[in-house]
């Protein structure tokens, strides 16, 4: 008999060779019907895989990320089967699951292919799915694998097999289609009830521009048609909320090829919004005991050699800036932390001085491939709301908890109510990726886990996701459409203080190393603004929006009164403007709605005589007539943070 430990900690005994599916059946038939795959001791396997020794078991359904991934990988195989049925002679590259769905790289030969072909492929996939063909795993020798794909004439699979170790090669077959694959897969095709092919693109084989360009077909599948319908609705909503689209409509930012790809230009309204975010956090930081600093946009190469950034990222970064002095090289600043280490080191420190909290809205530069750039979410120059805390080891947990409080304060003020904290630890099987001693890593990881637990955070642990210099706590935020974004990060670092030989004099009058905490509640202002735009659809919180109201005179003769209204409100630190255009009032209202200005103040003969304004609210319509003083009070109540 073997002991199976389930996620709730319960232990059950089964005969050796029992499969995850059989374990599910022993719990309930309903559960068994929904099991897609399983995690055995952390490894995802087919639900039909025999278990021969004591193990931790997690049964994976559609509600688990690894369950979805398995479902979508199996769907890629179903797509390949449909393509081979419809277009004999098609050759196949790779077909992995991705974050939302899957793709398959295929070679159609001389055949023309476009999205016009999607419908018949989708129909064929559903037809094949209804056959409920099992995904059957088979181990094959390298010689037999080569022989099979040589006979099939598929040079892409042969290229993959060349790099595989004999004895570790497996095929999966469903219906009439056999593929080279490690797996795992769902039990059978019948789980796939809804199919949508999303896009077609080109992709060089193995990412090599000197090799043939294949056709990459993207798709998504679901176990219910209703879930596909909901997903497509969310995609339409996401298009409307795309920060690149709204950023242009709301005149927040732009890009210029002459300035350079991935280098955003903030327009006046976007700059005003960004500055309000900066001021908001600076006030909170000041209350929390941070000192503001400013560091240069460049640094000497030796600074980043000392920090370790040069060894890790130097080859893939913006290349050195050479000066007239022979051999002297500078780098565009990729990180603020080495500069802050030098500020800490600028004078002797005592244990009584700690913690030292240095904060900077520092712009950094990292070279991203042009194909990876995306609006404000992936850029080459961005400003981090960086802070670095230097503290004694006995202060680490308390300081970490205070930073958690600050991050949650930011989220609450900006309407991010749904989040999970991800604890990112190093990969114990690949310690060469990281710098620092085992002892320091153990201390840092324990401090993060305990602090998160004491603050009552909902957490997940991701092994292997730590920064190269230390573990971290990342906040994974859900936006209004249910999409997850990484916003806000806190990292414990015992390593940079070692590299920069940072010290403080302890109560024992001896020299000690401080511990460093890296912290950025926004992450980067660029990415944070992009996520905020999409989260609120451009309808920013009133305290943050660039223009809180617009005065709309019905005709030219009411403009002087409109100016008085504008001046009165602006004098109360309420931001607005007036529309002087010679347009009908209906057009002015429509344009103000498109610009998502929260309040429209319409003025005509009656309003001028009574000293009032007729108020419309964006998205809600008429709010009635108010005196200027009443409107001022109404607005001030709404935008209090």
Coordinates of C-alpha atoms in Angstrom, one line a residue:
X1 CA 0.0 0.0 0.0
X2 CA 1.1 3.6 -0.6
X3 CA 0.1 6.8 1.2
X4 CA -1.4 9.7 -0.8
X5 CA -1.4 13.1 0.9
X6 CA -4.0 15.5 -0.5
X7 CA -3.8 19.3 -0.5
X8 CA -5.9 19.6 2.7
X9 CA -3.4 17.5 4.5
X10 CA -5.5 14.3 4.7
X11 CA -3.8 11.0 4.0
X12 CA -5.4 8.1 2.2
X13 CA -4.0 4.6 1.5
X14 CA -4.2 3.0 -1.9
X15 CA -2.6 0.0 -3.7
X16 CA 0.7 0.7 -5.5
X17 CA 0.0 1.6 -9.1
X18 CA -3.2 3.5 -8.4
X19 CA -3.8 6.4 -10.8
X20 CA -4.8 10.0 -9.9
X21 CA -8.1 9.3 -11.7
X22 CA -8.8 6.3 -9.5
X23 CA -8.0 8.5 -6.4
X24 CA -10.5 11.1 -7.7
X25 CA -13.1 8.3 -8.2
X26 CA -12.7 7.2 -4.6
X27 CA -13.5 10.7 -3.5
X28 CA -16.5 11.4 -5.8
X29 CA -17.6 10.6 -9.3
X30 CA -18.3 14.3 -9.9
X31 CA -14.7 15.2 -9.1
X32 CA -13.4 12.4 -11.3
X33 CA -15.4 13.7 -14.2
X34 CA -13.7 17.0 -14.0
X35 CA -10.1 15.9 -13.4
X36 CA -7.9 17.0 -16.3
X37 CA -4.4 16.0 -15.0
X38 CA -2.6 15.8 -11.6
X39 CA 0.4 17.1 -9.7
X40 CA 2.4 14.2 -8.2
X41 CA 5.1 15.6 -5.8
X42 CA 4.8 18.9 -7.7
X43 CA 5.2 17.4 -11.2
X44 CA 2.2 17.6 -13.6
X45 CA 1.3 14.2 -15.1
X46 CA -1.6 12.5 -16.9
X47 CA -4.5 11.5 -14.7
X48 CA -3.9 7.9 -15.9
X49 CA -0.3 7.8 -14.5
X50 CA 0.3 5.0 -12.0
X51 CA 1.7 6.1 -8.6
X52 CA 4.0 3.5 -7.1
X53 CA 5.2 5.2 -3.9
X54 CA 4.0 7.6 -1.2
X55 CA 3.3 10.9 -2.8
X56 CA 1.7 14.4 -2.4
X57 CA -1.2 14.6 -4.9
X58 CA -3.2 17.5 -6.3
X59 CA -6.0 16.7 -8.7
X60 CA -6.1 19.4 -11.4
X61 CA -9.4 20.7 -12.8
X62 CA -10.2 23.7 -15.1
X63 CA -10.0 25.9 -12.0
X64 CA -6.3 25.3 -11.6
X65 CA -3.7 27.1 -13.8
X66 CA -1.9 23.8 -14.5
X67 CA -5.2 22.2 -15.4
X68 CA -6.0 25.0 -17.9
X69 CA -2.4 24.7 -19.3
X70 CA -2.9 20.9 -19.8
X71 CA -6.3 21.5 -21.4
X72 CA -4.8 24.0 -23.9
X73 CA -1.8 21.9 -24.7
X74 CA -4.1 19.1 -25.6
X75 CA -6.2 21.5 -27.7
X76 CA -3.1 22.3 -29.7
X77 CA -2.8 18.6 -30.5
X78 CA -6.5 18.6 -31.6
X79 CA -5.8 21.6 -33.8
X80 CA -2.9 19.7 -35.4
X81 CA -5.1 16.7 -36.0
X82 CA -7.7 18.9 -37.7
X83 CA -5.1 20.5 -39.9
X84 CA -3.6 17.2 -40.9
X85 CA -7.1 15.9 -41.8
X86 CA -8.1 19.0 -43.8
X87 CA -4.6 19.7 -45.3
X88 CA -2.7 16.4 -45.9
X89 CA 1.0 16.9 -46.0
X90 CA 1.1 19.7 -43.4
X91 CA 4.2 19.7 -41.3
X92 CA 4.3 20.6 -37.6
X93 CA 6.8 22.5 -35.4
X94 CA 5.8 23.1 -31.8
X95 CA 2.4 23.6 -30.2
X96 CA 2.6 24.8 -26.6
X97 CA 0.0 26.2 -24.2
X98 CA 0.4 29.9 -23.5
X99 CA -1.2 32.2 -20.9
X100 CA -4.6 32.3 -22.6
X101 CA -4.8 29.4 -25.0
X102 CA -2.3 27.8 -27.3
X103 CA -0.6 28.0 -30.7
X104 CA 0.9 25.6 -33.2
X105 CA 3.6 26.5 -35.7
X106 CA 2.9 24.7 -39.0
X107 CA 4.3 24.5 -42.5
X108 CA 1.6 24.4 -45.2
X109 CA 4.1 24.2 -48.0
X110 CA 2.9 26.1 -51.0
X111 CA -0.7 26.3 -49.7
X112 CA -2.1 29.8 -49.0
X113 CA -3.6 30.1 -45.5
X114 CA -5.5 32.9 -43.8
X115 CA -8.0 33.6 -41.1
X116 CA -10.7 32.9 -43.7
X117 CA -9.9 29.2 -43.1
X118 CA -10.6 29.4 -39.3
X119 CA -14.3 28.4 -39.4
X120 CA -13.8 25.1 -41.1
X121 CA -10.9 24.2 -38.9
X122 CA -13.0 25.1 -35.8
X123 CA -15.8 22.9 -37.1
X124 CA -13.4 20.0 -37.7
X125 CA -11.9 20.4 -34.2
X126 CA -15.3 20.2 -32.6
X127 CA -16.2 17.2 -34.8
X128 CA -13.0 15.4 -33.7
X129 CA -13.5 16.4 -30.1
X130 CA -17.0 14.7 -30.0
X131 CA -15.3 11.4 -30.8
X132 CA -13.8 11.5 -27.2
X133 CA -10.5 10.1 -28.4
X134 CA -8.1 9.2 -25.6
X135 CA -4.7 10.9 -25.4
X136 CA -2.5 7.8 -25.3
X137 CA 1.2 8.1 -24.2
X138 CA 3.9 5.8 -25.6
X139 CA 7.6 5.7 -24.9
X140 CA 9.7 5.2 -28.1
X141 CA 13.4 4.8 -28.8
X142 CA 15.2 7.6 -30.6
X143 CA 15.7 5.3 -33.6
X144 CA 12.0 4.6 -33.9
X145 CA 11.1 8.2 -33.4
X146 CA 13.4 9.3 -36.2
X147 CA 12.1 6.5 -38.4
X148 CA 8.5 7.5 -37.8
X149 CA 9.0 11.2 -38.7
X150 CA 11.4 10.4 -41.6
X151 CA 8.6 8.3 -43.1
X152 CA 6.2 11.2 -42.5
X153 CA 8.6 13.7 -44.1
X154 CA 8.4 16.1 -41.1
X155 CA 11.9 17.8 -40.8
X156 CA 10.8 19.9 -37.9
X157 CA 10.1 17.0 -35.6
X158 CA 13.4 15.3 -36.8
X159 CA 15.2 18.5 -35.8
X160 CA 13.7 18.4 -32.3
X161 CA 14.4 14.7 -31.9
X162 CA 18.1 15.2 -32.6
X163 CA 18.4 17.1 -29.3
X164 CA 16.5 14.5 -27.2
X165 CA 18.1 11.8 -25.1
X166 CA 17.3 8.2 -26.0
X167 CA 15.0 6.5 -23.5
X168 CA 13.2 9.8 -22.6
X169 CA 11.2 10.2 -25.8
X170 CA 7.5 9.9 -25.8
X171 CA 4.7 10.1 -28.4
X172 CA 1.1 11.0 -27.8
X173 CA -1.7 9.8 -30.0
X174 CA -5.3 10.9 -30.2
X175 CA -7.6 9.7 -33.0
X176 CA -5.5 9.5 -36.2
X177 CA -2.8 12.0 -35.1
X178 CA 0.5 11.1 -33.4
X179 CA 2.9 13.8 -32.1
X180 CA 6.2 14.0 -30.4
X181 CA 5.4 15.3 -26.9
X182 CA 6.4 15.1 -23.3
X183 CA 2.8 15.7 -22.2
X184 CA 0.9 15.6 -20.0
X185 CA -2.6 15.7 -21.6
X186 CA -6.2 15.6 -20.6
X187 CA -7.9 12.1 -20.6
X188 CA -9.7 12.6 -23.9
X189 CA -10.8 15.1 -26.5
X190 CA -14.4 15.1 -25.2
X191 CA -13.5 17.6 -22.5
X192 CA -13.1 20.3 -25.3
X193 CA -16.6 21.8 -26.0
X194 CA -15.8 25.2 -27.4
X195 CA -13.2 26.3 -29.9
X196 CA -12.1 29.7 -31.2
X197 CA -9.1 30.3 -33.5
X198 CA -7.9 33.8 -32.7
X199 CA -5.1 34.9 -34.9
X200 CA -2.5 33.9 -37.5
X201 CA 1.1 35.2 -37.6
X202 CA 4.5 34.3 -38.9
X203 CA 7.2 32.7 -36.8
X204 CA 10.7 31.6 -37.8
X205 CA 11.5 28.0 -36.9
X206 CA 13.3 28.0 -33.6
X207 CA 13.2 31.8 -33.6
X208 CA 16.1 31.9 -36.1
X209 CA 15.6 34.5 -38.9
X210 CA 17.9 32.5 -41.2
X211 CA 15.4 29.5 -41.1
X212 CA 12.0 29.1 -42.7
X213 CA 9.1 31.1 -41.5
X214 CA 6.2 29.0 -40.4
X215 CA 2.5 29.9 -39.9
X216 CA 1.6 30.3 -36.2
X217 CA -2.0 29.7 -35.5
X218 CA -3.3 30.9 -32.1
X219 CA -6.4 29.5 -30.5
X220 CA -8.4 29.1 -27.3
X221 CA -10.7 26.4 -26.1
X222 CA -13.1 25.9 -23.1
X223 CA -15.0 23.1 -21.5
X224 CA -18.3 25.1 -21.9
X225 CA -19.6 27.3 -24.7
X226 CA -20.8 29.8 -22.2
X227 CA -17.2 30.3 -21.0
X228 CA -16.0 31.0 -24.5
X229 CA -18.8 33.5 -25.0
X230 CA -17.8 35.3 -21.8
X231 CA -14.2 35.3 -22.8
X232 CA -14.9 36.8 -26.2
X233 CA -17.0 39.5 -24.5
X234 CA -14.1 40.3 -22.1
X235 CA -11.8 40.6 -25.1
X236 CA -14.1 43.2 -26.7
X237 CA -14.1 45.1 -23.4
X238 CA -10.3 44.8 -23.3
X239 CA -10.0 46.4 -26.8
X240 CA -12.2 49.3 -25.6
X241 CA -9.9 49.7 -22.6
X242 CA -6.6 49.2 -24.4
X243 CA -4.3 51.8 -22.8
X244 CA -2.7 52.6 -26.2
X245 CA -6.1 53.5 -27.6
X246 CA -7.3 55.4 -24.6
X247 CA -3.9 57.1 -24.1
X248 CA -4.2 58.6 -27.5
X249 CA -7.9 59.6 -27.1
X250 CA -7.3 61.1 -23.7
X251 CA -4.0 62.8 -24.9
X252 CA -1.9 61.3 -22.1
X253 CA 1.2 60.0 -23.9
X254 CA 2.7 59.4 -27.4
X255 CA 5.7 57.7 -29.0
X256 CA 8.0 59.0 -31.8
X257 CA 10.3 56.9 -34.0
X258 CA 12.7 59.9 -34.1
X259 CA 12.9 59.9 -30.3
X260 CA 13.2 56.1 -30.3
X261 CA 11.1 53.0 -29.9
X262 CA 10.0 52.2 -26.4
X263 CA 10.7 55.7 -25.1
X264 CA 7.3 57.3 -24.1
X265 CA 6.7 61.0 -24.4
X266 CA 4.3 62.2 -21.7
X267 CA 1.8 64.9 -22.9
X268 CA 0.6 67.7 -20.6
X269 CA -2.5 65.8 -19.4
X270 CA -0.5 62.6 -18.9
X271 CA 2.2 64.5 -17.1
X272 CA -0.3 66.0 -14.8
X273 CA -1.8 62.6 -14.0
X274 CA 1.7 61.1 -13.4
X275 CA 2.8 64.0 -11.2
X276 CA -0.3 63.6 -9.0
X277 CA 0.6 59.9 -8.6
X278 CA 4.1 60.9 -7.6
X279 CA 2.9 63.5 -5.1
X280 CA 0.4 61.1 -3.6
X281 CA 3.1 58.5 -2.9
X282 CA 5.7 61.1 -1.8
X283 CA 3.3 62.3 0.9
X284 CA 2.7 58.8 2.1
X285 CA 6.5 58.1 2.1
X286 CA 7.2 61.3 4.0
X287 CA 4.8 60.2 6.7
X288 CA 6.5 56.8 6.8
X289 CA 9.9 58.2 7.4
X290 CA 11.5 58.1 3.9
X291 CA 14.1 60.5 2.7
X292 CA 13.9 61.6 -1.0
X293 CA 17.1 61.4 -3.1
X294 CA 18.1 62.0 -6.7
X295 CA 20.7 60.1 -8.6
X296 CA 22.2 60.5 -12.2
X297 CA 20.8 58.8 -15.3
X298 CA 24.2 57.2 -15.9
X299 CA 26.8 55.4 -13.8
X300 CA 30.4 54.3 -14.2
X301 CA 30.7 50.7 -15.5
X302 CA 32.5 49.7 -12.3
X303 CA 29.4 50.6 -10.3
X304 CA 27.4 47.8 -12.1
X305 CA 30.4 45.4 -12.0
X306 CA 30.3 45.8 -8.2
X307 CA 26.6 45.3 -8.0
X308 CA 26.6 42.2 -10.3
X309 CA 24.2 43.8 -12.8
X310 CA 27.0 44.0 -15.5
X311 CA 27.7 40.3 -15.3
X312 CA 24.0 39.4 -15.4
X313 CA 22.7 41.9 -17.9
X314 CA 25.6 43.7 -19.5
X315 CA 25.6 41.8 -22.8
X316 CA 21.8 42.4 -23.3
X317 CA 21.7 46.1 -22.1
X318 CA 22.3 49.4 -23.8
X319 CA 26.0 49.3 -24.6
X320 CA 28.6 51.4 -22.8
X321 CA 28.9 55.2 -23.3
X322 CA 32.6 55.9 -24.1
X323 CA 34.1 59.2 -23.0
X324 CA 37.1 61.1 -24.5
X325 CA 39.2 59.5 -21.7
X326 CA 40.8 56.3 -22.9
X327 CA 39.1 53.2 -21.3
X328 CA 36.4 55.2 -19.4
X329 CA 32.9 53.7 -19.8
X330 CA 29.5 54.7 -18.5
X331 CA 26.1 52.9 -18.6
X332 CA 22.6 54.2 -18.9
X333 CA 21.3 53.4 -15.4
X334 CA 19.4 50.0 -15.5
X335 CA 18.8 50.0 -11.7
X336 CA 18.6 52.6 -8.9
X337 CA 19.8 50.4 -6.1
X338 CA 23.6 50.6 -6.8
X339 CA 23.4 54.4 -6.6
X340 CA 21.5 54.2 -3.3
X341 CA 24.1 51.9 -1.9
X342 CA 26.7 54.6 -2.6
X343 CA 24.5 57.2 -0.9
X344 CA 24.2 55.0 2.2
X345 CA 28.0 54.6 2.1
X346 CA 28.6 58.4 2.0
X347 CA 29.0 58.7 5.7
X348 CA 29.5 56.5 8.8
X349 CA 26.3 54.9 10.1
X350 CA 25.4 53.8 13.7
X351 CA 22.9 51.2 14.7
X352 CA 20.9 54.1 16.1
X353 CA 20.6 55.6 12.6
X354 CA 18.9 52.6 11.1
X355 CA 16.6 52.1 9.4
X356 CA 17.7 54.4 6.6
X357 CA 14.9 54.7 4.0
X358 CA 16.0 56.3 0.7
X359 CA 13.3 56.9 -2.0
X360 CA 13.6 58.1 -5.6
X361 CA 11.4 58.3 -8.6
X362 CA 14.4 57.3 -10.7
X363 CA 14.3 56.8 -14.5
X364 CA 16.1 53.6 -15.7
X365 CA 16.9 52.2 -19.1
X366 CA 16.8 48.6 -20.2
X367 CA 17.1 47.4 -23.8
X368 CA 14.1 45.4 -24.8
X369 CA 13.8 43.7 -28.2
X370 CA 11.7 45.7 -30.6
X371 CA 9.2 42.8 -30.9
X372 CA 8.6 42.8 -27.1
X373 CA 7.8 46.5 -26.8
X374 CA 4.1 47.1 -26.0
X375 CA 2.7 50.6 -25.3
X376 CA 3.6 51.6 -21.7
X377 CA 3.7 48.1 -20.4
X378 CA 7.0 47.2 -22.0
X379 CA 9.3 50.1 -22.7
X380 CA 13.0 50.9 -22.8
X381 CA 12.9 53.9 -20.5
X382 CA 10.7 53.9 -17.4
X383 CA 10.5 55.6 -13.9
X384 CA 10.5 53.4 -10.9
X385 CA 9.0 54.5 -7.5
X386 CA 12.1 53.0 -6.0
X387 CA 13.1 53.0 -2.4
X388 CA 15.8 51.1 -0.6
X389 CA 15.7 50.5 3.2
X390 CA 18.9 49.7 5.0
X391 CA 18.2 48.1 8.4
X392 CA 19.5 45.9 11.1
X393 CA 18.7 42.2 10.9
X394 CA 16.3 42.5 13.8
X395 CA 14.4 45.2 12.0
X396 CA 13.8 43.3 8.7
X397 CA 10.5 41.8 9.4
X398 CA 9.0 44.9 10.9
X399 CA 10.2 47.1 8.0
X400 CA 8.9 44.5 5.6
X401 CA 5.4 44.6 7.2
X402 CA 5.4 48.5 7.0
X403 CA 6.1 48.3 3.3
X404 CA 3.2 45.8 2.9
X405 CA 1.0 48.4 4.6
X406 CA 2.2 51.1 2.2
X407 CA 1.5 48.9 -0.9
X408 CA -2.0 48.1 0.3
X409 CA -2.7 51.8 1.0
X410 CA -1.8 52.6 -2.7
X411 CA -4.0 49.8 -4.0
X412 CA -7.0 50.9 -1.9
X413 CA -6.7 54.5 -3.0
X414 CA -6.7 53.5 -6.7
X415 CA -9.4 50.8 -6.6
X416 CA -7.4 47.6 -6.8
X417 CA -9.3 45.5 -4.4
X418 CA -8.5 42.0 -5.6
X419 CA -4.9 40.7 -5.3
X420 CA -2.7 37.8 -4.3
X421 CA 0.8 38.1 -2.9
X422 CA 3.3 35.9 -4.7
X423 CA 6.3 34.8 -2.6
X424 CA 9.1 34.2 -5.1
X425 CA 11.9 32.0 -3.8
X426 CA 15.1 30.8 -5.5
X427 CA 15.4 27.5 -7.3
X428 CA 17.2 25.1 -4.9
X429 CA 18.2 22.9 -7.8
X430 CA 20.0 25.8 -9.7
X431 CA 21.7 27.9 -7.1
X432 CA 24.3 29.0 -9.7
X433 CA 21.7 31.5 -11.0
X434 CA 21.9 33.5 -7.8
X435 CA 24.5 35.4 -5.7
X436 CA 24.9 35.2 -2.0
X437 CA 25.3 32.5 0.7
X438 CA 22.8 29.8 1.6
X439 CA 22.6 31.3 5.1
X440 CA 21.6 34.7 3.8
X441 CA 19.0 33.3 1.4
X442 CA 17.4 31.2 4.2
X443 CA 17.2 34.3 6.4
X444 CA 15.7 36.5 3.7
X445 CA 13.1 33.9 2.5
X446 CA 12.0 33.2 6.1
X447 CA 11.5 36.9 6.8
X448 CA 9.3 37.4 3.7
X449 CA 7.1 34.3 4.5
X450 CA 6.6 35.3 8.1
X451 CA 5.9 38.9 7.4
X452 CA 3.3 38.0 4.7
X453 CA 1.7 35.5 7.2
X454 CA 1.5 38.0 10.0
X455 CA -0.2 40.6 7.7
X456 CA -2.8 38.0 6.8
X457 CA -2.0 38.1 3.1
X458 CA -3.4 35.5 0.7
X459 CA -0.2 34.1 -0.8
X460 CA 1.1 31.6 -3.4
X461 CA 4.7 30.4 -3.4
X462 CA 6.7 30.3 -6.7
X463 CA 10.0 28.5 -6.5
X464 CA 12.6 29.8 -9.0
X465 CA 11.1 33.2 -9.5
X466 CA 13.4 35.2 -7.1
X467 CA 15.6 38.0 -8.3
X468 CA 19.2 37.0 -8.7
X469 CA 20.2 38.8 -5.5
X470 CA 17.3 37.9 -3.2
X471 CA 13.7 36.6 -2.7
X472 CA 10.7 38.9 -3.2
X473 CA 7.0 39.4 -2.6
X474 CA 5.1 40.5 -5.7
X475 CA 1.5 41.6 -5.7
X476 CA -0.6 40.0 -8.4
X477 CA -3.5 42.3 -8.9
X478 CA -6.8 41.5 -10.7
X479 CA -8.2 44.3 -12.8
X480 CA -11.9 45.1 -13.6
X481 CA -11.8 42.4 -16.4
X482 CA -10.3 39.8 -14.1
X483 CA -6.9 39.9 -15.8
X484 CA -3.8 39.5 -13.5
X485 CA -1.0 42.1 -13.4
X486 CA 2.1 42.1 -11.3
X487 CA 2.1 45.5 -9.5
X488 CA 4.2 46.3 -6.5
X489 CA 7.2 44.4 -5.4
X490 CA 9.2 44.0 -2.1
X491 CA 12.6 42.3 -2.0
X492 CA 14.9 41.4 0.8
X493 CA 18.6 41.6 -0.1
X494 CA 21.6 40.4 2.0
X495 CA 23.9 40.4 -1.1
X496 CA 24.3 44.0 -2.3
X497 CA 25.4 45.2 1.2
X498 CA 28.1 42.6 1.0
X499 CA 29.2 43.6 -2.5
X500 CA 29.3 47.3 -1.6
X501 CA 30.8 46.6 1.8
X502 CA 28.1 48.6 3.6
X503 CA 28.5 48.8 7.3
X504 CA 27.1 50.3 10.5
X505 CA 28.6 50.4 14.0
X506 CA 26.6 48.2 16.3
X507 CA 25.8 48.6 20.0
X508 CA 28.8 46.4 20.6
X509 CA 31.0 49.0 18.8
X510 CA 31.8 46.5 16.1
X511 CA 31.1 46.8 12.4
X512 CA 28.0 45.0 11.0
X513 CA 26.4 44.6 7.6
X514 CA 22.9 46.1 7.1
X515 CA 20.1 44.3 5.4
X516 CA 18.7 45.9 2.3
X517 CA 15.0 45.9 1.3
X518 CA 14.1 47.0 -2.3
X519 CA 10.5 48.3 -2.6
X520 CA 8.3 49.7 -5.4
X521 CA 4.6 49.9 -4.8
X522 CA 3.8 51.2 -8.4
X523 CA 6.6 49.1 -9.9
X524 CA 7.1 51.5 -12.8
X525 CA 5.0 54.6 -13.4
X526 CA 4.6 53.7 -17.1
X527 CA 3.3 50.2 -16.5
X528 CA 1.2 51.3 -13.5
X529 CA -0.5 54.0 -15.5
X530 CA -1.1 51.5 -18.4
X531 CA -2.8 49.1 -16.0
X532 CA -4.7 51.8 -14.2
X533 CA -6.1 53.1 -17.6
X534 CA -7.3 49.6 -18.5
X535 CA -8.6 48.8 -15.0
X536 CA -10.8 51.9 -14.9
X537 CA -11.3 52.3 -18.7
X538 CA -9.9 55.8 -18.6
X539 CA -12.4 56.9 -15.9
X540 CA -9.8 57.7 -13.3
X541 CA -10.6 58.4 -9.6
X542 CA -11.7 62.0 -9.4
X543 CA -8.7 63.1 -7.4
X544 CA -6.4 61.8 -10.1
X545 CA -8.2 62.7 -13.4
X546 CA -6.5 65.4 -15.4
X547 CA -9.7 67.5 -15.9
X548 CA -12.4 67.2 -13.3
X549 CA -15.0 69.3 -15.1
X550 CA -15.6 71.3 -18.3
X551 CA -17.7 74.4 -18.7
X552 CA -20.0 74.2 -21.8
X553 CA -21.6 77.6 -22.8
X554 CA -24.6 77.1 -25.0
X555 CA -23.5 80.1 -27.1
X556 CA -20.9 82.8 -27.3
X557 CA -22.8 85.3 -25.2
X558 CA -22.5 83.1 -22.1
X559 CA -18.7 82.8 -22.3
X560 CA -17.9 85.6 -19.8
X561 CA -20.1 83.9 -17.2
X562 CA -18.4 80.6 -18.1
X563 CA -15.0 82.2 -17.4
X564 CA -16.3 83.3 -13.9
X565 CA -17.4 79.8 -13.2
X566 CA -14.1 78.4 -14.3
X567 CA -12.1 80.9 -12.3
X568 CA -14.2 80.3 -9.1
X569 CA -13.6 76.5 -9.2
X570 CA -10.0 76.7 -10.2
X571 CA -9.3 79.0 -7.3
X572 CA -10.5 76.1 -5.1
X573 CA -7.9 73.7 -6.6
X574 CA -10.6 72.0 -8.7
X575 CA -9.2 71.4 -12.2
X576 CA -11.2 72.2 -15.3
X577 CA -11.5 74.0 -18.6
X578 CA -14.0 75.7 -20.8
X579 CA -15.1 74.8 -24.4
X580 CA -15.1 78.0 -26.4
X581 CA -15.7 76.2 -29.8
X582 CA -18.5 77.4 -32.0
X583 CA -20.3 74.1 -31.9
X584 CA -23.8 73.0 -30.9
X585 CA -24.2 72.0 -27.2
X586 CA -24.9 68.4 -28.2
X587 CA -21.6 68.1 -30.0
X588 CA -19.8 69.6 -27.0
X589 CA -21.4 67.1 -24.7
X590 CA -20.5 64.1 -26.9
X591 CA -16.9 65.3 -27.2
X592 CA -16.6 65.7 -23.4
X593 CA -18.1 62.2 -22.9
X594 CA -15.4 60.7 -25.3
X595 CA -12.7 62.5 -23.3
X596 CA -14.2 61.0 -20.1
X597 CA -14.3 64.3 -18.3
X598 CA -16.2 63.5 -15.1
X599 CA -18.5 66.6 -15.0
X600 CA -20.0 68.9 -17.6
X601 CA -21.3 72.3 -16.5
X602 CA -23.8 73.5 -19.1
X603 CA -24.6 77.3 -18.9
X604 CA -27.3 79.3 -20.7
X605 CA -29.6 82.2 -20.0
X606 CA -31.2 80.8 -16.9
X607 CA -28.0 79.6 -15.3
X608 CA -26.3 83.0 -15.9
X609 CA -29.3 84.8 -14.4
X610 CA -29.5 82.5 -11.3
X611 CA -25.7 82.1 -10.8
X612 CA -26.0 78.4 -11.2
X613 CA -24.7 75.6 -13.5
X614 CA -26.6 72.6 -15.1
X615 CA -24.6 69.5 -14.2
X616 CA -24.1 66.4 -16.2
X617 CA -22.0 63.5 -15.0
X618 CA -20.0 61.3 -17.4
X619 CA -21.8 58.1 -18.2
X620 CA -24.8 59.0 -15.9
X621 CA -26.3 62.1 -17.5
X622 CA -28.2 65.0 -16.0
X623 CA -27.6 65.7 -12.3
X624 CA -29.7 68.8 -12.0
X625 CA -29.0 72.5 -11.4
X626 CA -26.6 73.6 -8.6
X627 CA -25.1 76.8 -7.4
X628 CA -21.4 77.1 -8.0
X629 CA -20.8 76.7 -4.2
X630 CA -23.0 73.6 -4.1
X631 CA -21.1 72.0 -7.0
X632 CA -17.8 72.8 -5.4
X633 CA -18.9 71.0 -2.2
X634 CA -20.2 68.1 -4.2
X635 CA -16.9 67.7 -6.1
X636 CA -14.7 68.1 -3.0
X637 CA -16.6 65.3 -1.2
X638 CA -16.1 62.9 -4.2
X639 CA -12.4 63.4 -4.7
X640 CA -11.3 63.1 -1.1
X641 CA -8.8 60.2 -0.8

